[in-house]
């Protein structure tokens, strides 16, 4: 079975802290994504990666960076957390960047920045 | 953004009844996907329909796509309490890079009462 795991289900951080959200997939997928989900706004794409060390900005990359050193792992970094980054963060992967493929999601990390 | 918009925002029915959710979008797409999200969890892929397809079935799910109207519908027949969840449509376009990018709508919250 396809599996995407995220390092934490719940996380509480203080304003200004550096925050790392980790995502691991065990399906040898090329493509990985980070979304944030907010009430009334749906899912919005922050960054995606189509290969190791490759990344592309999504719709809302400001305040975030990413790292993909290994194919199975995609990290989202909040360099200096702010209260407006309080949200649910969802990681996903798909088999290839091109073509008609579904995405497989992790369980999500609910981040609160105080 | 070609964000999909689901209608209705919320739907409450009894077990055994059918549930219909609609999705409208703004620009041309390569495929459209439906996902389910149980409360506080990640999304689970339900079904993918390509732009050259008009209807697709999977178990109790039926999806239609009308590219001329830029709309899709998801029908869940003989609903069960376990179908209680939020349902999202996601439109896929390949863009200049050829990479598939999904844009999610804001979702329909379905409540199925026993």
mmCIF file with all atom_site columns, C-alpha atoms in Angstrom:
data_model
loop_
_atom_site.group_PDB
_atom_site.id
_atom_site.type_symbol
_atom_site.label_atom_id
_atom_site.label_alt_id
_atom_site.label_comp_id
_atom_site.label_asym_id
_atom_site.label_entity_id
_atom_site.label_seq_id
_atom_site.pdbx_PDB_ins_code
_atom_site.Cartn_x
_atom_site.Cartn_y
_atom_site.Cartn_z
_atom_site.occupancy
_atom_site.B_iso_or_equiv
_atom_site.pdbx_formal_charge
_atom_site.auth_seq_id
_atom_site.auth_comp_id
_atom_site.auth_asym_id
_atom_site.auth_atom_id
_atom_site.pdbx_PDB_model_num
ATOM 1   C CA . UNK A 1 1   ? 0.000   0.000  0.000   1.00 0.00 ? 1   UNK A CA 1
ATOM 2   C CA . UNK A 1 2   ? 1.062   3.539  -0.779  1.00 0.00 ? 2   UNK A CA 1
ATOM 3   C CA . UNK A 1 3   ? 2.192   5.393  2.293   1.00 0.00 ? 3   UNK A CA 1
ATOM 4   C CA . UNK A 1 4   ? 3.008   9.025  2.994   1.00 0.00 ? 4   UNK A CA 1
ATOM 5   C CA . UNK A 1 5   ? 3.998   9.909  6.539   1.00 0.00 ? 5   UNK A CA 1
ATOM 6   C CA . UNK A 1 6   ? 4.474   13.265 8.204   1.00 0.00 ? 6   UNK A CA 1
ATOM 7   C CA . UNK A 1 7   ? 6.706   13.798 11.199  1.00 0.00 ? 7   UNK A CA 1
ATOM 8   C CA . UNK A 1 8   ? 4.116   15.311 13.539  1.00 0.00 ? 8   UNK A CA 1
ATOM 9   C CA . UNK A 1 9   ? 0.318   15.378 13.763  1.00 0.00 ? 9   UNK A CA 1
ATOM 10  C CA . UNK A 1 10  ? 0.291   18.455 15.992  1.00 0.00 ? 10  UNK A CA 1
ATOM 11  C CA . UNK A 1 11  ? 2.949   21.100 16.492  1.00 0.00 ? 11  UNK A CA 1
ATOM 12  C CA . UNK A 1 12  ? 3.008   24.287 18.559  1.00 0.00 ? 12  UNK A CA 1
ATOM 13  C CA . UNK A 1 13  ? 5.746   26.836 17.901  1.00 0.00 ? 13  UNK A CA 1
ATOM 14  C CA . UNK A 1 14  ? 6.477   30.393 18.917  1.00 0.00 ? 14  UNK A CA 1
ATOM 15  C CA . UNK A 1 15  ? 6.668   33.377 16.581  1.00 0.00 ? 15  UNK A CA 1
ATOM 16  C CA . UNK A 1 16  ? 10.158  33.692 15.086  1.00 0.00 ? 16  UNK A CA 1
ATOM 17  C CA . UNK A 1 17  ? 11.113  30.053 15.530  1.00 0.00 ? 17  UNK A CA 1
ATOM 18  C CA . UNK A 1 18  ? 12.477  28.026 12.644  1.00 0.00 ? 18  UNK A CA 1
ATOM 19  C CA . UNK A 1 19  ? 10.139  25.140 11.919  1.00 0.00 ? 19  UNK A CA 1
ATOM 20  C CA . UNK A 1 20  ? 10.806  21.948 9.975   1.00 0.00 ? 20  UNK A CA 1
ATOM 21  C CA . UNK A 1 21  ? 7.980   19.765 8.675   1.00 0.00 ? 21  UNK A CA 1
ATOM 22  C CA . UNK A 1 22  ? 9.120   16.414 7.341   1.00 0.00 ? 22  UNK A CA 1
ATOM 23  C CA . UNK A 1 23  ? 7.402   14.180 4.830   1.00 0.00 ? 23  UNK A CA 1
ATOM 24  C CA . UNK A 1 24  ? 8.438   10.695 3.741   1.00 0.00 ? 24  UNK A CA 1
ATOM 25  C CA . UNK A 1 25  ? 6.935   8.482  1.027   1.00 0.00 ? 25  UNK A CA 1
ATOM 26  C CA . UNK A 1 26  ? 7.731   4.830  0.464   1.00 0.00 ? 26  UNK A CA 1
ATOM 27  C CA . UNK A 1 27  ? 6.440   4.480  -3.101  1.00 0.00 ? 27  UNK A CA 1
ATOM 28  C CA . UNK A 1 28  ? 9.465   5.651  -5.091  1.00 0.00 ? 28  UNK A CA 1
ATOM 29  C CA . UNK A 1 29  ? 7.398   8.566  -6.384  1.00 0.00 ? 29  UNK A CA 1
ATOM 30  C CA . UNK A 1 30  ? 9.128   11.279 -8.384  1.00 0.00 ? 30  UNK A CA 1
ATOM 31  C CA . UNK A 1 31  ? 6.780   14.108 -7.470  1.00 0.00 ? 31  UNK A CA 1
ATOM 32  C CA . UNK A 1 32  ? 6.182   15.540 -4.001  1.00 0.00 ? 32  UNK A CA 1
ATOM 33  C CA . UNK A 1 33  ? 4.056   18.471 -2.832  1.00 0.00 ? 33  UNK A CA 1
ATOM 34  C CA . UNK A 1 34  ? 3.395   20.682 0.161   1.00 0.00 ? 34  UNK A CA 1
ATOM 35  C CA . UNK A 1 35  ? -0.035  22.274 0.645   1.00 0.00 ? 35  UNK A CA 1
ATOM 36  C CA . UNK A 1 36  ? -1.622  24.278 3.376   1.00 0.00 ? 36  UNK A CA 1
ATOM 37  C CA . UNK A 1 37  ? -5.323  23.998 4.135   1.00 0.00 ? 37  UNK A CA 1
ATOM 38  C CA . UNK A 1 38  ? -7.340  26.790 5.700   1.00 0.00 ? 38  UNK A CA 1
ATOM 39  C CA . UNK A 1 39  ? -11.103 26.998 6.288   1.00 0.00 ? 39  UNK A CA 1
ATOM 40  C CA . UNK A 1 40  ? -12.904 28.537 3.321   1.00 0.00 ? 40  UNK A CA 1
ATOM 41  C CA . UNK A 1 41  ? -9.745  28.550 1.185   1.00 0.00 ? 41  UNK A CA 1
ATOM 42  C CA . UNK A 1 42  ? -9.323  24.869 0.405   1.00 0.00 ? 42  UNK A CA 1
ATOM 43  C CA . UNK A 1 43  ? -5.862  23.498 -0.323  1.00 0.00 ? 43  UNK A CA 1
ATOM 44  C CA . UNK A 1 44  ? -3.224  25.828 -1.659  1.00 0.00 ? 44  UNK A CA 1
ATOM 45  C CA . UNK A 1 45  ? 0.063   24.669 -3.136  1.00 0.00 ? 45  UNK A CA 1
ATOM 46  C CA . UNK A 1 46  ? 3.172   25.999 -1.427  1.00 0.00 ? 46  UNK A CA 1
ATOM 47  C CA . UNK A 1 47  ? 5.979   24.164 -3.246  1.00 0.00 ? 47  UNK A CA 1
ATOM 48  C CA . UNK A 1 48  ? 6.481   21.015 -5.243  1.00 0.00 ? 48  UNK A CA 1
ATOM 49  C CA . UNK A 1 49  ? 9.457   18.948 -6.301  1.00 0.00 ? 49  UNK A CA 1
ATOM 50  C CA . UNK A 1 50  ? 9.697   16.767 -9.406  1.00 0.00 ? 50  UNK A CA 1
ATOM 51  C CA . UNK A 1 51  ? 13.102  15.275 -8.652  1.00 0.00 ? 51  UNK A CA 1
ATOM 52  C CA . UNK A 1 52  ? 15.825  15.204 -6.033  1.00 0.00 ? 52  UNK A CA 1
ATOM 53  C CA . UNK A 1 53  ? 17.211  18.690 -5.437  1.00 0.00 ? 53  UNK A CA 1
ATOM 54  C CA . UNK A 1 54  ? 14.627  20.161 -7.812  1.00 0.00 ? 54  UNK A CA 1
ATOM 55  C CA . UNK A 1 55  ? 11.849  22.444 -6.584  1.00 0.00 ? 55  UNK A CA 1
ATOM 56  C CA . UNK A 1 56  ? 9.215   24.727 -8.021  1.00 0.00 ? 56  UNK A CA 1
ATOM 57  C CA . UNK A 1 57  ? 7.199   27.451 -6.327  1.00 0.00 ? 57  UNK A CA 1
ATOM 58  C CA . UNK A 1 58  ? 3.513   26.909 -5.976  1.00 0.00 ? 58  UNK A CA 1
ATOM 59  C CA . UNK A 1 59  ? 0.838   29.531 -5.459  1.00 0.00 ? 59  UNK A CA 1
ATOM 60  C CA . UNK A 1 60  ? 1.870   30.744 -1.995  1.00 0.00 ? 60  UNK A CA 1
ATOM 61  C CA . UNK A 1 61  ? 5.632   30.194 -1.459  1.00 0.00 ? 61  UNK A CA 1
ATOM 62  C CA . UNK A 1 62  ? 6.299   33.368 0.535   1.00 0.00 ? 62  UNK A CA 1
ATOM 63  C CA . UNK A 1 63  ? 7.676   32.644 3.982   1.00 0.00 ? 63  UNK A CA 1
ATOM 64  C CA . UNK A 1 64  ? 8.506   29.037 3.135   1.00 0.00 ? 64  UNK A CA 1
ATOM 65  C CA . UNK A 1 65  ? 11.395  27.075 1.681   1.00 0.00 ? 65  UNK A CA 1
ATOM 66  C CA . UNK A 1 66  ? 11.813  23.382 0.894   1.00 0.00 ? 66  UNK A CA 1
ATOM 67  C CA . UNK A 1 67  ? 14.513  20.765 0.715   1.00 0.00 ? 67  UNK A CA 1
ATOM 68  C CA . UNK A 1 68  ? 14.653  17.477 -1.157  1.00 0.00 ? 68  UNK A CA 1
ATOM 69  C CA . UNK A 1 69  ? 17.983  15.776 -0.616  1.00 0.00 ? 69  UNK A CA 1
ATOM 70  C CA . UNK A 1 70  ? 16.625  12.248 -1.060  1.00 0.00 ? 70  UNK A CA 1
ATOM 71  C CA . UNK A 1 71  ? 13.884  10.997 -3.333  1.00 0.00 ? 71  UNK A CA 1
ATOM 72  C CA . UNK A 1 72  ? 11.671  9.761  -0.495  1.00 0.00 ? 72  UNK A CA 1
ATOM 73  C CA . UNK A 1 73  ? 11.906  12.849 1.732   1.00 0.00 ? 73  UNK A CA 1
ATOM 74  C CA . UNK A 1 74  ? 10.546  16.376 1.202   1.00 0.00 ? 74  UNK A CA 1
ATOM 75  C CA . UNK A 1 75  ? 10.913  18.973 3.939   1.00 0.00 ? 75  UNK A CA 1
ATOM 76  C CA . UNK A 1 76  ? 9.034   22.220 4.389   1.00 0.00 ? 76  UNK A CA 1
ATOM 77  C CA . UNK A 1 77  ? 10.854  24.956 6.301   1.00 0.00 ? 77  UNK A CA 1
ATOM 78  C CA . UNK A 1 78  ? 9.386   28.017 7.938   1.00 0.00 ? 78  UNK A CA 1
ATOM 79  C CA . UNK A 1 79  ? 12.449  30.214 8.395   1.00 0.00 ? 79  UNK A CA 1
ATOM 80  C CA . UNK A 1 80  ? 10.776  32.486 10.953  1.00 0.00 ? 80  UNK A CA 1
ATOM 81  C CA . UNK A 1 81  ? 7.314   31.310 11.910  1.00 0.00 ? 81  UNK A CA 1
ATOM 82  C CA . UNK A 1 82  ? 4.524   33.860 12.077  1.00 0.00 ? 82  UNK A CA 1
ATOM 83  C CA . UNK A 1 83  ? 0.977   33.599 13.433  1.00 0.00 ? 83  UNK A CA 1
ATOM 84  C CA . UNK A 1 84  ? -0.487  33.747 9.914   1.00 0.00 ? 84  UNK A CA 1
ATOM 85  C CA . UNK A 1 85  ? 1.263   30.442 9.201   1.00 0.00 ? 85  UNK A CA 1
ATOM 86  C CA . UNK A 1 86  ? -0.980  28.678 11.687  1.00 0.00 ? 86  UNK A CA 1
ATOM 87  C CA . UNK A 1 87  ? -2.640  26.086 9.474   1.00 0.00 ? 87  UNK A CA 1
ATOM 88  C CA . UNK A 1 88  ? -2.992  22.441 8.518   1.00 0.00 ? 88  UNK A CA 1
ATOM 89  C CA . UNK A 1 89  ? -0.052  21.342 6.347   1.00 0.00 ? 89  UNK A CA 1
ATOM 90  C CA . UNK A 1 90  ? -0.486  18.429 3.974   1.00 0.00 ? 90  UNK A CA 1
ATOM 91  C CA . UNK A 1 91  ? 2.222   16.596 2.091   1.00 0.00 ? 91  UNK A CA 1
ATOM 92  C CA . UNK A 1 92  ? 1.476   14.553 -1.028  1.00 0.00 ? 92  UNK A CA 1
ATOM 93  C CA . UNK A 1 93  ? 3.284   12.530 -3.662  1.00 0.00 ? 93  UNK A CA 1
ATOM 94  C CA . UNK A 1 94  ? 2.519   11.247 -7.132  1.00 0.00 ? 94  UNK A CA 1
ATOM 95  C CA . UNK A 1 95  ? 4.208   8.754  -9.396  1.00 0.00 ? 95  UNK A CA 1
ATOM 96  C CA . UNK A 1 96  ? 5.485   11.083 -12.121 1.00 0.00 ? 96  UNK A CA 1
ATOM 97  C CA . UNK A 1 97  ? 5.310   14.829 -12.739 1.00 0.00 ? 97  UNK A CA 1
ATOM 98  C CA . UNK A 1 98  ? 3.739   14.311 -16.154 1.00 0.00 ? 98  UNK A CA 1
ATOM 99  C CA . UNK A 1 99  ? 0.644   12.395 -17.054 1.00 0.00 ? 99  UNK A CA 1
ATOM 100 C CA . UNK A 1 100 ? -2.652  11.670 -15.389 1.00 0.00 ? 100 UNK A CA 1
ATOM 101 C CA . UNK A 1 101 ? -1.758  10.632 -11.875 1.00 0.00 ? 101 UNK A CA 1
ATOM 102 C CA . UNK A 1 102 ? -3.532  10.923 -8.569  1.00 0.00 ? 102 UNK A CA 1
ATOM 103 C CA . UNK A 1 103 ? -1.812  12.297 -5.499  1.00 0.00 ? 103 UNK A CA 1
ATOM 104 C CA . UNK A 1 104 ? -1.349  10.383 -2.271  1.00 0.00 ? 104 UNK A CA 1
ATOM 105 C CA . UNK A 1 105 ? -1.606  12.429 0.891   1.00 0.00 ? 105 UNK A CA 1
ATOM 106 C CA . UNK A 1 106 ? -0.128  12.165 4.348   1.00 0.00 ? 106 UNK A CA 1
ATOM 107 C CA . UNK A 1 107 ? -2.282  12.594 7.472   1.00 0.00 ? 107 UNK A CA 1
ATOM 108 C CA . UNK A 1 108 ? -1.383  16.266 7.869   1.00 0.00 ? 108 UNK A CA 1
ATOM 109 C CA . UNK A 1 109 ? 0.382   18.385 10.498  1.00 0.00 ? 109 UNK A CA 1
ATOM 110 C CA . UNK A 1 110 ? -1.699  20.917 12.369  1.00 0.00 ? 110 UNK A CA 1
ATOM 111 C CA . UNK A 1 111 ? 0.711   23.748 13.165  1.00 0.00 ? 111 UNK A CA 1
ATOM 112 C CA . UNK A 1 112 ? -0.108  26.471 15.679  1.00 0.00 ? 112 UNK A CA 1
ATOM 113 C CA . UNK A 1 113 ? 2.180   29.487 15.910  1.00 0.00 ? 113 UNK A CA 1
ATOM 114 C CA . UNK A 1 114 ? 1.696   31.536 19.089  1.00 0.00 ? 114 UNK A CA 1
ATOM 115 C CA . UNK B 2 1   ? -6.280  30.647 -10.546 1.00 0.00 ? 1   UNK B CA 1
ATOM 116 C CA . UNK B 2 2   ? -8.647  28.092 -12.005 1.00 0.00 ? 2   UNK B CA 1
ATOM 117 C CA . UNK B 2 3   ? -9.892  27.024 -8.626  1.00 0.00 ? 3   UNK B CA 1
ATOM 118 C CA . UNK B 2 4   ? -12.796 24.632 -8.659  1.00 0.00 ? 4   UNK B CA 1
ATOM 119 C CA . UNK B 2 5   ? -15.836 25.655 -6.728  1.00 0.00 ? 5   UNK B CA 1
ATOM 120 C CA . UNK B 2 6   ? -17.990 23.000 -5.146  1.00 0.00 ? 6   UNK B CA 1
ATOM 121 C CA . UNK B 2 7   ? -21.693 23.277 -4.657  1.00 0.00 ? 7   UNK B CA 1
ATOM 122 C CA . UNK B 2 8   ? -23.292 22.916 -2.206  1.00 0.00 ? 8   UNK B CA 1
ATOM 123 C CA . UNK B 2 9   ? -20.884 23.892 0.571   1.00 0.00 ? 9   UNK B CA 1
ATOM 124 C CA . UNK B 2 10  ? -22.680 21.515 2.915   1.00 0.00 ? 10  UNK B CA 1
ATOM 125 C CA . UNK B 2 11  ? -25.118 18.638 2.402   1.00 0.00 ? 11  UNK B CA 1
ATOM 126 C CA . UNK B 2 12  ? -27.056 16.657 4.991   1.00 0.00 ? 12  UNK B CA 1
ATOM 127 C CA . UNK B 2 13  ? -28.881 13.440 4.027   1.00 0.00 ? 13  UNK B CA 1
ATOM 128 C CA . UNK B 2 14  ? -30.142 10.164 5.499   1.00 0.00 ? 14  UNK B CA 1
ATOM 129 C CA . UNK B 2 15  ? -28.476 6.806  5.028   1.00 0.00 ? 15  UNK B CA 1
ATOM 130 C CA . UNK B 2 16  ? -29.605 5.129  1.822   1.00 0.00 ? 16  UNK B CA 1
ATOM 131 C CA . UNK B 2 17  ? -30.186 8.392  -0.025  1.00 0.00 ? 17  UNK B CA 1
ATOM 132 C CA . UNK B 2 18  ? -28.044 9.586  -2.918  1.00 0.00 ? 18  UNK B CA 1
ATOM 133 C CA . UNK B 2 19  ? -25.679 12.540 -2.574  1.00 0.00 ? 19  UNK B CA 1
ATOM 134 C CA . UNK B 2 20  ? -24.753 14.781 -5.485  1.00 0.00 ? 20  UNK B CA 1
ATOM 135 C CA . UNK B 2 21  ? -21.961 17.329 -5.397  1.00 0.00 ? 21  UNK B CA 1
ATOM 136 C CA . UNK B 2 22  ? -21.055 19.702 -8.181  1.00 0.00 ? 22  UNK B CA 1
ATOM 137 C CA . UNK B 2 23  ? -17.805 21.343 -9.205  1.00 0.00 ? 23  UNK B CA 1
ATOM 138 C CA . UNK B 2 24  ? -17.306 24.243 -11.584 1.00 0.00 ? 24  UNK B CA 1
ATOM 139 C CA . UNK B 2 25  ? -13.995 25.558 -12.878 1.00 0.00 ? 25  UNK B CA 1
ATOM 140 C CA . UNK B 2 26  ? -12.774 28.380 -15.072 1.00 0.00 ? 26  UNK B CA 1
ATOM 141 C CA . UNK B 2 27  ? -10.147 27.298 -17.595 1.00 0.00 ? 27  UNK B CA 1
ATOM 142 C CA . UNK B 2 28  ? -9.317  24.264 -19.718 1.00 0.00 ? 28  UNK B CA 1
ATOM 143 C CA . UNK B 2 29  ? -8.112  21.148 -17.920 1.00 0.00 ? 29  UNK B CA 1
ATOM 144 C CA . UNK B 2 30  ? -6.420  17.843 -18.654 1.00 0.00 ? 30  UNK B CA 1
ATOM 145 C CA . UNK B 2 31  ? -8.243  15.877 -16.005 1.00 0.00 ? 31  UNK B CA 1
ATOM 146 C CA . UNK B 2 32  ? -10.416 16.383 -12.947 1.00 0.00 ? 32  UNK B CA 1
ATOM 147 C CA . UNK B 2 33  ? -10.058 14.432 -9.732  1.00 0.00 ? 33  UNK B CA 1
ATOM 148 C CA . UNK B 2 34  ? -12.254 13.960 -6.674  1.00 0.00 ? 34  UNK B CA 1
ATOM 149 C CA . UNK B 2 35  ? -10.866 13.445 -3.179  1.00 0.00 ? 35  UNK B CA 1
ATOM 150 C CA . UNK B 2 36  ? -12.402 12.691 0.219   1.00 0.00 ? 36  UNK B CA 1
ATOM 151 C CA . UNK B 2 37  ? -11.157 14.004 3.535   1.00 0.00 ? 37  UNK B CA 1
ATOM 152 C CA . UNK B 2 38  ? -12.309 12.646 6.866   1.00 0.00 ? 38  UNK B CA 1
ATOM 153 C CA . UNK B 2 39  ? -12.262 15.157 9.687   1.00 0.00 ? 39  UNK B CA 1
ATOM 154 C CA . UNK B 2 40  ? -8.728  16.301 10.516  1.00 0.00 ? 40  UNK B CA 1
ATOM 155 C CA . UNK B 2 41  ? -7.061  13.778 8.207   1.00 0.00 ? 41  UNK B CA 1
ATOM 156 C CA . UNK B 2 42  ? -5.320  13.735 4.834   1.00 0.00 ? 42  UNK B CA 1
ATOM 157 C CA . UNK B 2 43  ? -7.099  13.487 1.515   1.00 0.00 ? 43  UNK B CA 1
ATOM 158 C CA . UNK B 2 44  ? -7.869  10.201 -0.183  1.00 0.00 ? 44  UNK B CA 1
ATOM 159 C CA . UNK B 2 45  ? -8.150  9.971  -3.946  1.00 0.00 ? 45  UNK B CA 1
ATOM 160 C CA . UNK B 2 46  ? -11.520 8.710  -5.178  1.00 0.00 ? 46  UNK B CA 1
ATOM 161 C CA . UNK B 2 47  ? -11.632 8.962  -8.942  1.00 0.00 ? 47  UNK B CA 1
ATOM 162 C CA . UNK B 2 48  ? -9.934  10.646 -11.914 1.00 0.00 ? 48  UNK B CA 1
ATOM 163 C CA . UNK B 2 49  ? -11.706 11.567 -15.125 1.00 0.00 ? 49  UNK B CA 1
ATOM 164 C CA . UNK B 2 50  ? -9.807  12.757 -18.182 1.00 0.00 ? 50  UNK B CA 1
ATOM 165 C CA . UNK B 2 51  ? -10.924 15.696 -20.281 1.00 0.00 ? 51  UNK B CA 1
ATOM 166 C CA . UNK B 2 52  ? -11.950 13.392 -23.167 1.00 0.00 ? 52  UNK B CA 1
ATOM 167 C CA . UNK B 2 53  ? -14.177 11.273 -20.899 1.00 0.00 ? 53  UNK B CA 1
ATOM 168 C CA . UNK B 2 54  ? -17.771 12.119 -20.038 1.00 0.00 ? 54  UNK B CA 1
ATOM 169 C CA . UNK B 2 55  ? -18.615 9.640  -17.303 1.00 0.00 ? 55  UNK B CA 1
ATOM 170 C CA . UNK B 2 56  ? -16.824 7.259  -14.994 1.00 0.00 ? 56  UNK B CA 1
ATOM 171 C CA . UNK B 2 57  ? -17.933 4.785  -12.341 1.00 0.00 ? 57  UNK B CA 1
ATOM 172 C CA . UNK B 2 58  ? -16.202 3.307  -9.344  1.00 0.00 ? 58  UNK B CA 1
ATOM 173 C CA . UNK B 2 59  ? -18.323 1.234  -6.973  1.00 0.00 ? 59  UNK B CA 1
ATOM 174 C CA . UNK B 2 60  ? -21.029 3.524  -5.598  1.00 0.00 ? 60  UNK B CA 1
ATOM 175 C CA . UNK B 2 61  ? -19.409 6.588  -7.172  1.00 0.00 ? 61  UNK B CA 1
ATOM 176 C CA . UNK B 2 62  ? -20.382 8.110  -10.472 1.00 0.00 ? 62  UNK B CA 1
ATOM 177 C CA . UNK B 2 63  ? -18.557 11.119 -11.900 1.00 0.00 ? 63  UNK B CA 1
ATOM 178 C CA . UNK B 2 64  ? -19.578 13.145 -14.917 1.00 0.00 ? 64  UNK B CA 1
ATOM 179 C CA . UNK B 2 65  ? -17.591 15.795 -16.740 1.00 0.00 ? 65  UNK B CA 1
ATOM 180 C CA . UNK B 2 66  ? -18.959 18.443 -19.093 1.00 0.00 ? 66  UNK B CA 1
ATOM 181 C CA . UNK B 2 67  ? -16.035 20.392 -20.516 1.00 0.00 ? 67  UNK B CA 1
ATOM 182 C CA . UNK B 2 68  ? -18.332 22.680 -22.507 1.00 0.00 ? 68  UNK B CA 1
ATOM 183 C CA . UNK B 2 69  ? -19.916 23.857 -19.244 1.00 0.00 ? 69  UNK B CA 1
ATOM 184 C CA . UNK B 2 70  ? -16.675 23.496 -17.282 1.00 0.00 ? 70  UNK B CA 1
ATOM 185 C CA . UNK B 2 71  ? -18.415 21.450 -14.651 1.00 0.00 ? 71  UNK B CA 1
ATOM 186 C CA . UNK B 2 72  ? -18.336 18.041 -13.015 1.00 0.00 ? 72  UNK B CA 1
ATOM 187 C CA . UNK B 2 73  ? -20.564 16.179 -10.621 1.00 0.00 ? 73  UNK B CA 1
ATOM 188 C CA . UNK B 2 74  ? -19.931 13.427 -8.102  1.00 0.00 ? 74  UNK B CA 1
ATOM 189 C CA . UNK B 2 75  ? -22.825 11.133 -7.227  1.00 0.00 ? 75  UNK B CA 1
ATOM 190 C CA . UNK B 2 76  ? -22.626 8.799  -4.248  1.00 0.00 ? 76  UNK B CA 1
ATOM 191 C CA . UNK B 2 77  ? -25.434 6.250  -4.367  1.00 0.00 ? 77  UNK B CA 1
ATOM 192 C CA . UNK B 2 78  ? -26.982 4.491  -1.366  1.00 0.00 ? 78  UNK B CA 1
ATOM 193 C CA . UNK B 2 79  ? -24.977 6.595  1.077   1.00 0.00 ? 79  UNK B CA 1
ATOM 194 C CA . UNK B 2 80  ? -23.734 5.273  4.412   1.00 0.00 ? 80  UNK B CA 1
ATOM 195 C CA . UNK B 2 81  ? -22.797 7.001  7.649   1.00 0.00 ? 81  UNK B CA 1
ATOM 196 C CA . UNK B 2 82  ? -19.159 6.194  6.806   1.00 0.00 ? 82  UNK B CA 1
ATOM 197 C CA . UNK B 2 83  ? -19.426 8.473  3.749   1.00 0.00 ? 83  UNK B CA 1
ATOM 198 C CA . UNK B 2 84  ? -19.558 11.459 6.112   1.00 0.00 ? 84  UNK B CA 1
ATOM 199 C CA . UNK B 2 85  ? -16.569 13.563 5.062   1.00 0.00 ? 85  UNK B CA 1
ATOM 200 C CA . UNK B 2 86  ? -15.544 16.586 3.014   1.00 0.00 ? 86  UNK B CA 1
ATOM 201 C CA . UNK B 2 87  ? -15.274 16.087 -0.729  1.00 0.00 ? 87  UNK B CA 1
ATOM 202 C CA . UNK B 2 88  ? -12.969 18.121 -2.953  1.00 0.00 ? 88  UNK B CA 1
ATOM 203 C CA . UNK B 2 89  ? -12.651 18.425 -6.679  1.00 0.00 ? 89  UNK B CA 1
ATOM 204 C CA . UNK B 2 90  ? -9.231  19.180 -8.116  1.00 0.00 ? 90  UNK B CA 1
ATOM 205 C CA . UNK B 2 91  ? -8.567  20.341 -11.646 1.00 0.00 ? 91  UNK B CA 1
ATOM 206 C CA . UNK B 2 92  ? -5.343  19.291 -13.327 1.00 0.00 ? 92  UNK B CA 1
ATOM 207 C CA . UNK B 2 93  ? -3.486  21.176 -16.018 1.00 0.00 ? 93  UNK B CA 1
ATOM 208 C CA . UNK B 2 94  ? -0.088  20.356 -17.436 1.00 0.00 ? 94  UNK B CA 1
ATOM 209 C CA . UNK B 2 95  ? 1.187   23.873 -18.058 1.00 0.00 ? 95  UNK B CA 1
ATOM 210 C CA . UNK B 2 96  ? 4.234   24.939 -20.052 1.00 0.00 ? 96  UNK B CA 1
ATOM 211 C CA . UNK B 2 97  ? 6.595   22.617 -18.193 1.00 0.00 ? 97  UNK B CA 1
ATOM 212 C CA . UNK B 2 98  ? 4.417   19.583 -18.856 1.00 0.00 ? 98  UNK B CA 1
ATOM 213 C CA . UNK B 2 99  ? 4.153   18.944 -15.136 1.00 0.00 ? 99  UNK B CA 1
ATOM 214 C CA . UNK B 2 100 ? 0.708   18.196 -13.772 1.00 0.00 ? 100 UNK B CA 1
ATOM 215 C CA . UNK B 2 101 ? -0.474  20.699 -11.204 1.00 0.00 ? 101 UNK B CA 1
ATOM 216 C CA . UNK B 2 102 ? -3.670  20.285 -9.206  1.00 0.00 ? 102 UNK B CA 1
ATOM 217 C CA . UNK B 2 103 ? -5.830  23.155 -8.044  1.00 0.00 ? 103 UNK B CA 1
ATOM 218 C CA . UNK B 2 104 ? -8.329  22.241 -5.332  1.00 0.00 ? 104 UNK B CA 1
ATOM 219 C CA . UNK B 2 105 ? -11.737 23.670 -4.622  1.00 0.00 ? 105 UNK B CA 1
ATOM 220 C CA . UNK B 2 106 ? -13.019 24.568 -1.172  1.00 0.00 ? 106 UNK B CA 1
ATOM 221 C CA . UNK B 2 107 ? -14.987 21.362 -0.744  1.00 0.00 ? 107 UNK B CA 1
ATOM 222 C CA . UNK B 2 108 ? -18.463 20.074 0.104   1.00 0.00 ? 108 UNK B CA 1
ATOM 223 C CA . UNK B 2 109 ? -19.101 18.831 3.663   1.00 0.00 ? 109 UNK B CA 1
ATOM 224 C CA . UNK B 2 110 ? -21.344 15.783 3.538   1.00 0.00 ? 110 UNK B CA 1
ATOM 225 C CA . UNK B 2 111 ? -23.156 14.524 6.622   1.00 0.00 ? 111 UNK B CA 1
ATOM 226 C CA . UNK B 2 112 ? -24.938 11.184 6.369   1.00 0.00 ? 112 UNK B CA 1
ATOM 227 C CA . UNK B 2 113 ? -27.204 10.436 9.315   1.00 0.00 ? 113 UNK B CA 1
ATOM 228 C CA . UNK B 2 114 ? -28.129 6.874  10.336  1.00 0.00 ? 114 UNK B CA 1
#
